[in-house]
CSV table of C-alpha atoms and ligand atoms in Angstrom, one decimal:
chain,number,residue,atom,x,y,z
A,90,MET,CA,4.2,10.5,-21.8
A,91,LYS,CA,1.0,9.9,-19.8
A,92,LYS,CA,0.2,6.9,-21.9
A,93,LYS,CA,3.7,5.5,-21.3
A,94,ILE,CA,3.4,6.0,-17.5
A,95,ASN,CA,-0.1,4.5,-17.4
A,96,LEU,CA,1.2,1.4,-19.3
A,97,LEU,CA,4.1,1.2,-16.9
A,98,ILE,CA,1.7,1.3,-13.9
A,99,ILE,CA,-0.6,-1.3,-15.4
A,100,ALA,CA,2.3,-3.6,-16.3
A,101,SER,CA,3.7,-3.2,-12.7
A,102,ILE,CA,0.3,-3.9,-11.2
A,103,LEU,CA,-0.2,-7.0,-13.4
A,104,GLY,CA,3.3,-8.2,-12.5
A,105,LEU,CA,2.5,-7.7,-8.8
A,106,ILE,CA,-0.8,-9.6,-9.1
A,107,ALA,CA,1.1,-12.5,-10.9
A,108,LEU,CA,3.8,-12.4,-8.2
A,109,SER,CA,1.2,-12.4,-5.4
A,110,GLY,CA,-0.6,-15.3,-7.1
A,111,ILE,CA,2.6,-17.4,-7.2
A,112,GLN,CA,3.4,-16.4,-3.6
A,113,GLY,CA,-0.1,-17.3,-2.5
A,114,TYR,CA,0.2,-20.7,-4.3
A,115,LEU,CA,3.5,-21.5,-2.7
A,116,ILE,CA,2.3,-20.4,0.8
A,117,ASN,CA,-0.8,-22.6,0.3
A,118,ASN,CA,1.4,-25.6,-0.7
A,119,THR,CA,3.6,-25.0,2.3
A,120,TYR,CA,0.5,-24.9,4.5
A,121,LYS,CA,-0.7,-28.2,3.2
A,122,LEU,CA,2.7,-29.8,3.6
A,123,LYS,CA,3.0,-28.5,7.2
A,124,LYS,CA,-0.5,-29.6,8.0
A,125,ASP,CA,0.1,-33.1,6.7
A,126,ALA,CA,3.4,-33.4,8.5
A,127,PHE,CA,1.8,-32.1,11.8
A,128,ILE,CA,-1.2,-34.5,11.5
A,129,ASN,CA,1.1,-37.4,10.6
A,130,ASP,CA,3.3,-36.7,13.6
A,131,THR,CA,0.3,-36.6,15.9
A,132,ARG,CA,-1.1,-39.8,14.3
A,133,ARG,CA,2.2,-41.5,15.0
A,134,SER,CA,2.3,-40.3,18.6
A,135,ILE,CA,-1.1,-41.6,19.4
A,136,SER,CA,-1.2,-44.7,17.2
A,137,SER,CA,0.1,-47.1,19.8
A,138,ILE,CA,-1.7,-45.7,22.9
A,139,ASP,CA,-4.6,-48.1,23.1
A,140,ASP,CA,-2.3,-51.1,22.3
A,141,PHE,CA,0.1,-50.5,25.0
A,142,SER,CA,-2.2,-49.3,27.8
A,143,PRO,CA,-3.3,-52.2,30.0
A,144,ALA,CA,-6.2,-50.1,31.3
A,145,LEU,CA,-7.6,-49.4,27.8
A,146,ASP,CA,-6.9,-52.9,26.8
A,147,SER,CA,-9.0,-54.4,29.6
A,148,LEU,CA,-11.8,-52.0,28.8
A,149,SER,CA,-11.7,-53.1,25.2
A,150,ASP,CA,-11.8,-56.7,26.2
A,151,LEU,CA,-14.9,-56.0,28.4
A,152,TRP,CA,-17.1,-54.8,25.5
A,153,ARG,CA,-15.7,-57.3,23.1
A,154,ASP,CA,-16.6,-60.2,25.3
A,155,THR,CA,-20.1,-58.9,26.0
A,156,PHE,CA,-20.5,-58.4,22.3
A,157,LEU,CA,-19.3,-61.9,21.3
A,158,ASN,CA,-21.6,-63.4,23.9
A,159,THR,CA,-24.6,-61.6,22.4
A,160,LEU,CA,-23.5,-62.8,18.9
A,161,ALA,CA,-23.6,-66.4,20.2
A,162,ASP,CA,-27.2,-65.7,21.2
A,163,TYR,CA,-27.9,-64.4,17.8
A,164,LYS,CA,-26.5,-67.6,16.3
A,165,THR,CA,-28.8,-69.7,18.4
A,166,GLY,CA,-31.8,-67.5,17.6
A,167,ASN,CA,-32.1,-66.0,21.0
A,168,ALA,CA,-31.3,-62.5,19.9
A,169,ASN,CA,-31.8,-60.4,16.7
A,170,ARG,CA,-29.6,-57.8,15.1
A,171,ASN,CA,-31.1,-55.0,17.0
A,172,ASP,CA,-30.4,-56.8,20.2
A,173,ILE,CA,-26.7,-57.1,19.3
A,174,LEU,CA,-26.4,-53.4,18.4
A,175,ASN,CA,-28.4,-52.3,21.5
A,176,ASN,CA,-26.3,-54.4,23.8
A,177,LEU,CA,-23.1,-53.2,22.1
A,178,GLN,CA,-24.3,-49.6,22.6
A,179,LEU,CA,-25.2,-50.3,26.3
A,180,VAL,CA,-21.8,-51.8,27.1
A,181,ILE,CA,-19.9,-49.0,25.3
A,182,ASP,CA,-22.0,-46.4,27.2
A,183,SER,CA,-21.2,-48.0,30.5
A,184,ILE,CA,-17.4,-48.0,29.9
A,185,ASN,CA,-17.0,-44.9,27.8
A,186,ASP,CA,-16.3,-42.4,30.6
A,187,ALA,CA,-13.6,-44.6,32.0
A,188,TYR,CA,-12.2,-45.1,28.5
A,189,LYS,CA,-12.0,-41.4,27.8
A,190,GLU,CA,-10.4,-40.7,31.2
A,191,GLU,CA,-7.8,-43.4,30.7
A,192,TYR,CA,-7.1,-42.1,27.2
A,193,GLN,CA,-6.4,-38.6,28.4
A,194,LYS,CA,-4.1,-40.0,31.1
A,195,GLU,CA,-2.1,-41.7,28.3
A,196,LEU,CA,-1.9,-38.5,26.3
A,197,VAL,CA,-0.4,-36.7,29.3
A,198,LYS,CA,2.1,-39.5,29.6
A,199,LYS,CA,3.1,-39.0,26.0
A,200,ASN,CA,3.7,-35.3,26.6
A,201,ILE,CA,1.4,-34.1,23.8
A,202,PRO,CA,1.2,-30.3,24.3
A,203,TYR,CA,-2.2,-29.8,22.7
A,204,GLY,CA,-5.7,-31.1,23.3
A,205,ILE,CA,-6.7,-34.3,21.4
A,206,LYS,CA,-10.1,-36.0,21.2
A,207,PHE,CA,-10.0,-39.6,20.1
A,208,HIS,CA,-12.6,-42.3,19.2
A,209,LYS,CA,-13.1,-45.7,17.7
A,210,LYS,CA,-16.1,-46.0,15.5
A,211,ILE,CA,-17.6,-49.3,14.4
A,212,ARG,CA,-17.8,-49.4,10.6
A,213,ARG,CA,-18.8,-53.1,9.9
A,214,ILE,CA,-19.7,-56.3,11.7
A,215,VAL,CA,-20.0,-59.4,9.5
A,216,LEU,CA,-20.6,-63.0,10.5
A,217,LEU,CA,-18.5,-65.0,8.0
A,218,ASP,CA,-20.0,-68.2,6.6
A,219,SER,CA,-18.8,-70.5,3.9
A,220,VAL,CA,-22.2,-70.3,2.2
A,221,VAL,CA,-23.3,-66.7,2.7
A,222,ASN,CA,-21.9,-64.0,4.9
A,223,ASP,CA,-24.3,-62.3,7.3
A,224,THR,CA,-23.7,-58.5,7.6
A,225,ILE,CA,-24.9,-57.6,11.1
A,226,PHE,CA,-23.9,-53.9,10.8
A,227,ASP,CA,-22.6,-51.7,8.0
A,228,PHE,CA,-22.2,-47.9,8.7
A,229,LYS,CA,-22.6,-47.1,5.0
A,230,LYS,CA,-26.1,-48.6,4.9
A,231,THR,CA,-27.2,-47.8,8.5
A,232,PRO,CA,-25.4,-44.6,9.6
A,233,LYS,CA,-25.7,-45.4,13.3
A,234,HIS,CA,-22.8,-44.0,15.3
A,235,ILE,CA,-21.5,-46.6,17.6
A,236,VAL,CA,-18.5,-44.8,19.1
A,237,LEU,CA,-16.1,-45.6,21.8
A,238,GLY,CA,-14.3,-42.5,23.0
A,239,ASP,CA,-15.0,-38.8,22.4
A,240,THR,CA,-17.8,-37.5,20.2
A,241,ILE,CA,-16.3,-35.5,17.4
A,242,PRO,CA,-18.3,-33.4,15.0
A,243,GLU,CA,-18.2,-34.9,11.5
A,244,ASN,CA,-16.4,-31.9,10.0
A,245,ASP,CA,-13.6,-32.0,12.5
A,246,ILE,CA,-12.8,-35.7,12.2
A,247,ILE,CA,-9.2,-36.5,11.2
A,248,ALA,CA,-8.8,-40.2,10.3
A,249,VAL,CA,-6.1,-42.0,12.1
A,250,SER,CA,-6.4,-45.6,10.9
A,251,THR,CA,-8.8,-48.3,9.9
A,252,THR,CA,-8.4,-51.6,11.6
A,253,SER,CA,-10.2,-54.9,10.8
A,254,TRP,CA,-9.9,-58.1,12.7
A,255,GLU,CA,-11.1,-61.5,11.7
A,256,THR,CA,-11.4,-64.1,14.4
A,257,ASP,CA,-13.2,-67.3,15.4
A,258,HIS,CA,-15.0,-67.5,18.6
A,259,THR,CA,-16.5,-70.3,20.6
A,260,SER,CA,-19.2,-69.8,23.3
A,261,SER,CA,-20.9,-72.4,25.5
A,262,LYS,CA,-24.7,-72.1,25.5
A,263,VAL,CA,-27.3,-74.1,27.3
A,264,ILE,CA,-29.9,-75.1,24.7
A,265,ASP,CA,-32.9,-77.3,25.7
A,266,GLY,CA,-31.0,-78.2,28.9
A,267,LYS,CA,-27.9,-79.3,27.0
A,268,THR,CA,-24.6,-77.3,26.9
A,269,GLN,CA,-23.6,-76.7,23.3
A,270,GLU,CA,-20.5,-75.2,21.8
A,271,ILE,CA,-21.3,-72.4,19.4
A,272,THR,CA,-18.5,-71.5,17.1
A,273,PHE,CA,-18.5,-68.7,14.6
A,274,TYR,CA,-16.2,-66.5,12.5
A,275,ILE,CA,-16.4,-62.8,12.5
A,276,LEU,CA,-15.1,-59.8,10.7
A,277,PHE,CA,-14.9,-56.5,12.6
A,278,VAL,CA,-14.0,-53.2,11.0
A,279,MET,CA,-13.2,-50.1,13.1
A,280,GLN,CA,-12.1,-46.7,12.3
A,281,ASP,CA,-9.9,-44.7,14.7
A,282,ALA,CA,-10.2,-40.9,14.4
A,283,MET,CA,-9.1,-37.8,16.2
A,284,ASP,CA,-9.6,-34.1,16.5
A,285,ILE,CA,-6.7,-31.8,17.4
A,286,ALA,CA,-7.8,-28.7,19.2
A,287,GLY,CA,-6.8,-25.6,17.3
A,288,TRP,CA,-4.6,-27.4,14.8
A,289,LYS,CA,-5.0,-24.6,12.2
A,290,LYS,CA,-3.6,-22.1,14.6
A,291,ILE,CA,-0.7,-24.5,15.5
A,292,VAL,CA,0.2,-25.0,11.8
A,293,LEU,CA,-0.1,-21.3,11.1
A,294,LYS,CA,2.1,-20.5,14.1
A,295,GLN,CA,4.7,-22.9,12.7
A,296,MET,CA,4.5,-20.9,9.5
A,297,SER,CA,4.6,-17.5,11.1
A,298,GLY,CA,8.2,-16.8,10.2
A,299,LEU,CA,7.5,-17.6,6.5
A,300,LEU,CA,4.3,-15.6,6.5
A,301,LEU,CA,6.0,-12.6,8.1
A,302,LEU,CA,8.9,-12.7,5.7
A,303,SER,CA,6.4,-12.9,2.7
A,304,ILE,CA,4.5,-9.9,4.0
A,305,ILE,CA,7.7,-7.9,4.5
A,306,ILE,CA,9.0,-8.8,1.0
A,307,PHE,CA,5.6,-7.9,-0.5
A,308,ILE,CA,5.5,-4.6,1.2
A,309,VAL,CA,9.1,-3.9,0.2
A,310,VAL,CA,8.4,-4.8,-3.4
A,311,ILE,CA,5.3,-2.5,-3.4
A,312,GLY,CA,7.3,0.3,-1.8
A,313,LEU,CA,10.1,-0.1,-4.3
A,314,LEU,CA,7.7,-0.1,-7.2
A,315,TYR,CA,5.9,3.0,-5.9
A,316,TYR,CA,9.2,4.7,-5.3
A,317,SER,CA,10.5,3.8,-8.8
A,318,ILE,CA,7.4,5.0,-10.6
A,319,LYS,CA,7.2,8.2,-8.6
A,320,ASN,CA,10.9,8.8,-9.3
A,321,TYR,CA,10.4,8.1,-12.9
A,322,ILE,CA,7.5,10.6,-13.1
A,323,THR,CA,9.5,13.3,-11.2
A,324,GLN,CA,12.6,12.8,-13.4
A,325,LYS,CA,10.5,13.0,-16.6
A,326,ARG,CA,8.9,16.2,-15.3
A,327,ILE,CA,12.2,17.7,-14.5
A,328,ALA,CA,13.6,16.7,-17.9
A,329,ASP,CA,10.5,18.3,-19.6
A,330,ILE,CA,10.9,21.5,-17.5
A,331,LYS,CA,14.6,21.7,-18.4
A,332,THR,CA,13.8,21.2,-22.1
A,333,ASP,CA,11.3,24.0,-21.9
A,334,PHE,CA,13.8,26.2,-20.2
A,335,VAL,CA,16.4,25.6,-22.9
A,336,ASN,CA,13.8,26.3,-25.6
A,337,ASN,CA,12.8,29.5,-23.8
A,338,ILE,CA,16.3,30.9,-23.2
A,339,THR,CA,17.3,30.0,-26.8
A,340,HIS,CA,14.3,32.0,-28.0
A,341,GLU,CA,15.2,34.9,-25.7
A,342,LEU,CA,18.8,35.0,-26.8
A,343,LYS,CA,18.1,34.7,-30.5
A,344,THR,CA,16.6,38.2,-31.0
A,345,PRO,CA,19.4,40.3,-29.4
A,346,LEU,CA,22.0,38.1,-31.1
A,347,ALA,CA,20.4,38.6,-34.5
A,348,THR,CA,20.2,42.3,-33.9
A,349,LEU,CA,23.9,42.4,-33.0
A,350,THR,CA,24.9,40.4,-36.1
A,351,LEU,CA,22.9,42.9,-38.2
A,352,ALA,CA,24.5,45.9,-36.5
A,353,THR,CA,28.0,44.6,-36.9
A,354,LYS,CA,27.3,44.1,-40.6
A,355,MET,CA,26.1,47.6,-40.9
A,356,LEU,CA,29.1,49.1,-39.2
A,357,LYS,CA,31.3,47.4,-41.8
A,358,LYS,CA,29.5,49.2,-44.7
A,359,GLU,CA,31.4,52.2,-46.0
A,360,GLU,CA,28.4,54.4,-46.3
A,361,VAL,CA,27.5,53.9,-42.7
A,362,LYS,CA,31.1,54.5,-41.6
A,363,LYS,CA,30.9,57.9,-43.3
A,364,SER,CA,27.7,59.0,-41.3
A,365,THR,CA,28.4,59.8,-37.7
A,366,VAL,CA,24.6,59.7,-37.0
A,367,LEU,CA,24.3,56.2,-38.4
A,368,VAL,CA,27.3,55.0,-36.5
A,369,ASN,CA,26.0,56.4,-33.3
A,370,ASN,CA,22.6,54.9,-33.8
A,371,THR,CA,24.1,51.5,-34.5
A,372,VAL,CA,26.4,51.6,-31.5
A,373,ASN,CA,23.4,52.6,-29.4
A,374,THR,CA,21.5,49.5,-30.7
A,375,ILE,CA,24.6,47.3,-29.9
A,376,GLU,CA,24.7,48.8,-26.4
A,377,ARG,CA,21.0,48.1,-25.8
A,378,GLN,CA,21.1,44.6,-27.0
A,379,ASN,CA,24.3,44.0,-25.0
A,380,LYS,CA,22.5,45.2,-21.9
A,381,ARG,CA,19.5,43.0,-22.7
A,382,LEU,CA,21.8,40.0,-23.0
A,383,GLN,CA,23.5,40.9,-19.8
A,384,LYS,CA,20.2,41.2,-18.0
A,385,LEU,CA,19.1,37.8,-19.3
A,386,ILE,CA,22.3,36.2,-18.0
A,387,ASP,CA,22.0,38.0,-14.7
A,388,GLN,CA,18.4,36.9,-14.4
A,389,VAL,CA,19.4,33.2,-14.9
A,390,LEU,CA,22.4,33.4,-12.5
A,391,ASN,CA,20.8,35.4,-9.7
A,392,ASN,CA,17.2,34.2,-9.9
A,393,SER,CA,18.5,30.6,-9.6
A,394,LEU,CA,19.9,31.1,-6.1
A,395,GLY,CA,18.5,29.0,-3.3
A,396,TYR,CA,17.4,30.7,-0.1
A,397,GLN,CA,20.5,29.6,1.7
A,398,GLU,CA,22.6,31.3,-0.8
A,399,ILE,CA,20.8,34.7,-0.6
A,400,GLN,CA,22.9,37.1,1.5
A,401,LEU,CA,20.4,39.4,3.3
A,402,LYS,CA,21.3,43.0,4.3
A,403,LYS,CA,18.5,43.7,6.7
A,404,GLU,CA,17.4,47.2,7.8
A,405,ASN,CA,14.5,48.7,9.7
A,406,VAL,CA,11.8,49.7,7.2
A,407,ALA,CA,8.6,51.8,7.7
A,408,ILE,CA,6.1,49.4,6.2
A,409,GLU,CA,3.4,51.8,4.8
A,410,ASP,CA,5.9,54.2,3.1
A,411,TYR,CA,8.0,51.4,1.7
A,412,ILE,CA,5.1,49.6,0.1
A,413,ASN,CA,3.4,52.8,-1.1
A,414,ASN,CA,6.7,53.7,-2.8
A,415,ILE,CA,7.0,50.4,-4.6
A,416,LEU,CA,3.3,50.5,-5.8
A,417,ASN,CA,3.6,54.2,-6.9
A,418,ASP,CA,6.8,53.5,-8.9
A,419,PHE,CA,5.3,50.4,-10.4
A,420,GLN,CA,2.1,52.3,-11.4
A,421,LEU,CA,4.2,55.0,-13.0
A,422,ALA,CA,6.3,52.5,-15.0
A,423,GLN,CA,3.1,51.2,-16.7
A,424,LYS,CA,2.4,52.5,-20.1
A,425,SER,CA,-1.2,51.2,-20.4
A,426,GLU,CA,-4.0,53.1,-18.8
A,427,ASN,CA,-6.1,49.9,-18.3
A,428,ILE,CA,-4.2,49.1,-15.1
A,429,ALA,CA,-5.7,50.0,-11.7
A,430,ILE,CA,-3.8,49.3,-8.5
A,431,ASN,CA,-5.7,49.5,-5.3
A,432,ARG,CA,-4.3,49.3,-1.8
A,433,ALA,CA,-5.6,48.8,1.7
A,434,PHE,CA,-3.6,49.0,4.9
A,435,SER,CA,-4.3,47.6,8.3
A,436,ILE,CA,-1.2,48.7,10.1
A,437,GLY,CA,-0.4,47.3,13.5
A,438,LYS,CA,3.3,47.3,13.8
A,439,THR,CA,4.7,50.2,11.8
A,440,HIS,CA,8.2,48.9,11.1
A,441,ILE,CA,9.8,45.6,10.0
A,442,ILE,CA,13.4,44.4,9.6
A,443,ILE,CA,13.9,43.1,6.1
A,444,ASP,CA,16.2,43.3,3.1
A,445,LYS,CA,14.6,46.0,1.1
A,446,PHE,CA,16.3,45.1,-2.1
A,447,TYR,CA,15.2,41.5,-2.1
A,448,ILE,CA,11.6,42.1,-0.9
A,449,THR,CA,11.2,44.7,-3.5
A,450,THR,CA,12.3,42.2,-6.2
A,451,ALA,CA,9.8,39.6,-4.8
A,452,LEU,CA,6.9,42.1,-4.8
A,453,LEU,CA,7.8,43.3,-8.3
A,454,ASN,CA,7.9,39.8,-9.6
A,455,ILE,CA,4.4,39.2,-8.4
A,456,LEU,CA,3.1,42.6,-9.7
A,457,GLU,CA,4.7,42.1,-13.1
A,458,ASN,CA,3.2,38.6,-13.4
A,459,ALA,CA,-0.2,40.2,-12.6
A,460,ILE,CA,0.2,42.2,-15.7
A,461,LYS,CA,1.9,39.6,-17.8
A,462,TYR,CA,-0.8,37.0,-17.2
A,463,SER,CA,-3.8,39.4,-17.3
A,464,LYS,CA,-6.8,39.9,-19.5
A,465,GLU,CA,-7.6,43.3,-21.2
A,466,THR,CA,-8.2,45.4,-18.1
A,467,VAL,CA,-6.1,44.8,-15.0
A,468,THR,CA,-7.1,45.4,-11.5
A,469,ILE,CA,-4.6,44.7,-8.8
A,470,ASN,CA,-5.8,44.8,-5.1
A,471,CYS,CA,-3.1,44.9,-2.5
A,472,ASN,CA,-4.0,44.2,1.1
A,473,ILE,CA,-1.4,44.9,3.7
A,474,ASP,CA,-1.8,43.8,7.3
A,475,SER,CA,0.9,44.2,9.9
A,476,ASN,CA,-0.9,43.2,13.0
A,477,THR,CA,0.7,39.8,13.9
A,478,SER,CA,3.1,39.5,11.0
A,479,LEU,CA,3.5,41.4,7.7
A,480,LYS,CA,0.9,39.9,5.4
A,481,ILE,CA,0.8,41.2,1.8
A,482,ALA,CA,-2.0,39.8,-0.4
A,483,ILE,CA,-1.7,40.8,-4.1
A,484,GLN,CA,-4.9,39.9,-6.0
A,485,ASP,CA,-5.2,40.1,-9.7
A,486,ASN,CA,-8.1,39.5,-12.2
A,487,GLY,CA,-5.9,37.7,-14.7
A,488,ILE,CA,-6.1,34.3,-16.4
A,489,GLY,CA,-5.7,32.3,-13.2
A,490,ILE,CA,-3.8,29.1,-12.6
A,491,SER,CA,-5.2,25.5,-12.6
A,492,ASP,CA,-5.2,23.4,-9.5
A,493,LYS,CA,-2.7,21.1,-11.0
A,494,ASP,CA,-0.2,23.8,-12.0
A,495,LYS,CA,-0.6,25.5,-8.6
A,496,LYS,CA,1.3,22.7,-6.9
A,497,GLN,CA,4.3,23.3,-9.1
A,498,ILE,CA,4.2,27.1,-9.5
A,499,PHE,CA,7.2,27.8,-7.2
A,500,GLU,CA,9.4,25.2,-8.8
A,501,LYS,CA,12.5,26.3,-10.8
A,502,PHE,CA,11.8,26.8,-14.5
A,503,PHE,CA,8.1,25.9,-14.2
A,504,ARG,CA,5.7,27.7,-16.5
A,505,ALA,CA,2.0,27.0,-16.2
A,506,GLY,CA,-0.3,26.0,-19.0
A,507,ASP,CA,0.4,24.3,-22.3
A,508,LYS,CA,4.0,24.7,-23.4
A,509,GLU,CA,2.9,25.0,-27.1
A,510,ILE,CA,0.6,28.0,-26.5
A,511,HIS,CA,3.0,30.1,-24.3
A,512,ASN,CA,2.7,33.5,-25.8
A,513,VAL,CA,4.1,35.4,-22.8
A,514,LYS,CA,7.9,35.4,-22.6
A,515,GLY,CA,9.5,34.1,-19.4
A,516,LEU,CA,12.0,31.7,-18.0
A,517,GLY,CA,10.0,30.3,-15.1
A,518,LEU,CA,12.3,31.7,-12.5
A,519,GLY,CA,10.4,34.7,-11.1
A,520,LEU,CA,8.1,32.9,-8.6
A,521,TYR,CA,10.9,30.4,-7.7
A,522,TYR,CA,13.1,33.3,-6.8
A,523,THR,CA,10.3,35.1,-5.0
A,524,ASN,CA,9.7,32.0,-2.9
A,525,GLN,CA,13.4,31.7,-2.0
A,526,ILE,CA,13.5,35.4,-0.9
A,527,ILE,CA,10.5,34.9,1.4
A,528,LYS,CA,12.0,31.7,2.7
A,529,ALA,CA,15.3,33.5,3.4
A,530,HIS,CA,13.1,35.9,5.6
A,531,LYS,CA,11.6,32.8,7.3
A,532,GLY,CA,8.3,33.6,5.8
A,533,THR,CA,5.8,31.8,3.5
A,534,ILE,CA,4.1,32.4,0.3
A,535,THR,CA,0.8,30.9,-0.7
A,536,ILE,CA,-1.5,31.1,-3.7
A,537,GLU,CA,-5.2,31.1,-4.2
A,538,SER,CA,-6.3,31.0,-7.8
A,539,LYS,CA,-9.2,30.1,-10.1
A,540,GLU,CA,-8.7,29.6,-13.8
A,541,GLY,CA,-10.3,32.5,-15.8
A,542,ILE,CA,-11.0,34.5,-12.6
A,543,GLY,CA,-7.7,35.5,-11.1
A,544,SER,CA,-5.0,34.8,-8.5
A,545,THR,CA,-4.0,36.0,-5.1
A,546,PHE,CA,-0.4,35.7,-3.9
A,547,ILE,CA,-0.2,36.0,-0.1
A,548,LEU,CA,3.2,36.8,1.4
A,549,ASN,CA,3.6,36.3,5.1
A,550,ILE,CA,6.8,37.6,6.7
A,551,PRO,CA,7.2,37.3,10.5
A,552,PHE,CA,8.5,40.1,12.7
A,553,GLU,CA,11.8,38.8,14.0
B,252,LIG,P1,7.7,33.4,-15.9
B,252,LIG,O1,6.7,34.5,-15.7
B,252,LIG,O2,9.0,33.9,-16.3
B,252,LIG,O3,7.2,32.3,-16.8
B,252,LIG,P2,7.3,32.9,-13.1
B,252,LIG,O4,8.1,32.1,-12.2
B,252,LIG,O5,7.2,34.3,-12.7
B,252,LIG,O6,8.0,32.7,-14.5
B,252,LIG,O7,5.9,32.3,-13.2
B,252,LIG,C1,5.8,30.9,-13.4
B,252,LIG,C2,4.5,30.6,-14.1
B,252,LIG,O8,3.4,30.9,-13.3
B,252,LIG,C3,4.2,31.5,-15.3
B,252,LIG,O9,4.8,31.0,-16.5
B,252,LIG,C4,2.7,31.6,-15.4
B,252,LIG,O10,2.2,30.5,-16.2
B,252,LIG,C5,2.3,31.4,-14.0
B,252,LIG,N1,1.9,32.7,-13.3
B,252,LIG,C6,2.6,33.4,-12.5
B,252,LIG,N2,1.9,34.5,-12.0
B,252,LIG,C7,0.7,34.4,-12.5
B,252,LIG,C8,-0.5,35.1,-12.4
B,252,LIG,N3,-0.6,36.2,-11.7
B,252,LIG,N4,-1.6,34.7,-13.1
B,252,LIG,C9,-1.6,33.6,-13.9
B,252,LIG,N5,-0.5,32.8,-14.0
B,252,LIG,C10,0.6,33.2,-13.4
């Protein structure tokens, strides 16, 4: 049974892990799709900004003209590569603040509701020639950042587009007192990039419905699984307890029934019929067994009652006398001499309103168990305290009850210990019924016990 439940739990957990994995994978995919869609939308929204803004256009013209002019100087040998790049940097630095400001204005016009940083980075500058091209700048070889726009940390960069333009350019230069036309072809590669402030949060917010639903479904599945396994264990336990009960009661019924069969057979015999003594003895046996059967059936019927079904007939009872009588009668009924019953009273209130019959049954159940589940010599200590409520603690030195069994001890039909080694007769109804009687009196019953040492049952009945 335990093995089966463990397997069930392991299989469920594995199933749950697999399910979480698939769910995680799907959520991750959705996240990627949403992220791509969001970034593409933003790209589309900003892609035409610098083309359609006259202010940005004129700023771009400004640095381009300066740059082409320096390039003409390079062609004529009046400047080197470093001069070109330094001049480019200078002119970009001088217009950059204005560029950034204009760009932000354009973003506002586009109604983009989140912060965007944007820049254009120069990747390559190549002077084209029919013989051999002259690379002025290549970012891959010289990682110098020549950037128009915002500075964006490398890890946050989201590429927008790569643009390259090829053009020819003619500049007039005075060389040795003569004006000369300098014409050259150029390839210019630029990369536009952006950074969207808090884009992760924005994407996650867009997915919040899906995430919430997934979490709820996950919790519901775990809850259902937990509930099902718990239910399965409880059902299995109840089924086991019921099977035990059926076995116990069958065992209890077998003996009187067998005796009755035997007695009936005897009464049919001619020699028995002739002897009045034998007839009387057999009839007495039948009567005894009949009573035993009746008692068993009554026990099952009555002791199965729930506390709401118990009809109390309460009366005012003198606590000390009442309990002393029960203990004295119980002591007298014991055949063995190895039984000692001690008592100690701490009497506050002298009387209590209870149903004498039922409370007597409850106390006798506990006292009988103290003897049934005892070792060789039995010592029962009863402590009675009636100061704030009626507290009766009945302590024995018997076999004790394990912590695990303690939790179920008041359940209907429950019998502690290993079913196979039950050598004391019983139906597992006594403590259930005792608990119901105390509950009907609005009281409580608790148990303290140590295996091999003994148990203490504590009844607590409030004064009304
Ligand atoms: P029954 O005695 O008919 O089995 P009870 O309801 O009276 O049924 O008790 C339930 C179980 O609790 C018993 O089977 C026994 O294992 C355990 N038990 C009850 N009282 C004691 C006790 N004083 N010491 C040890 N075990 C006890």
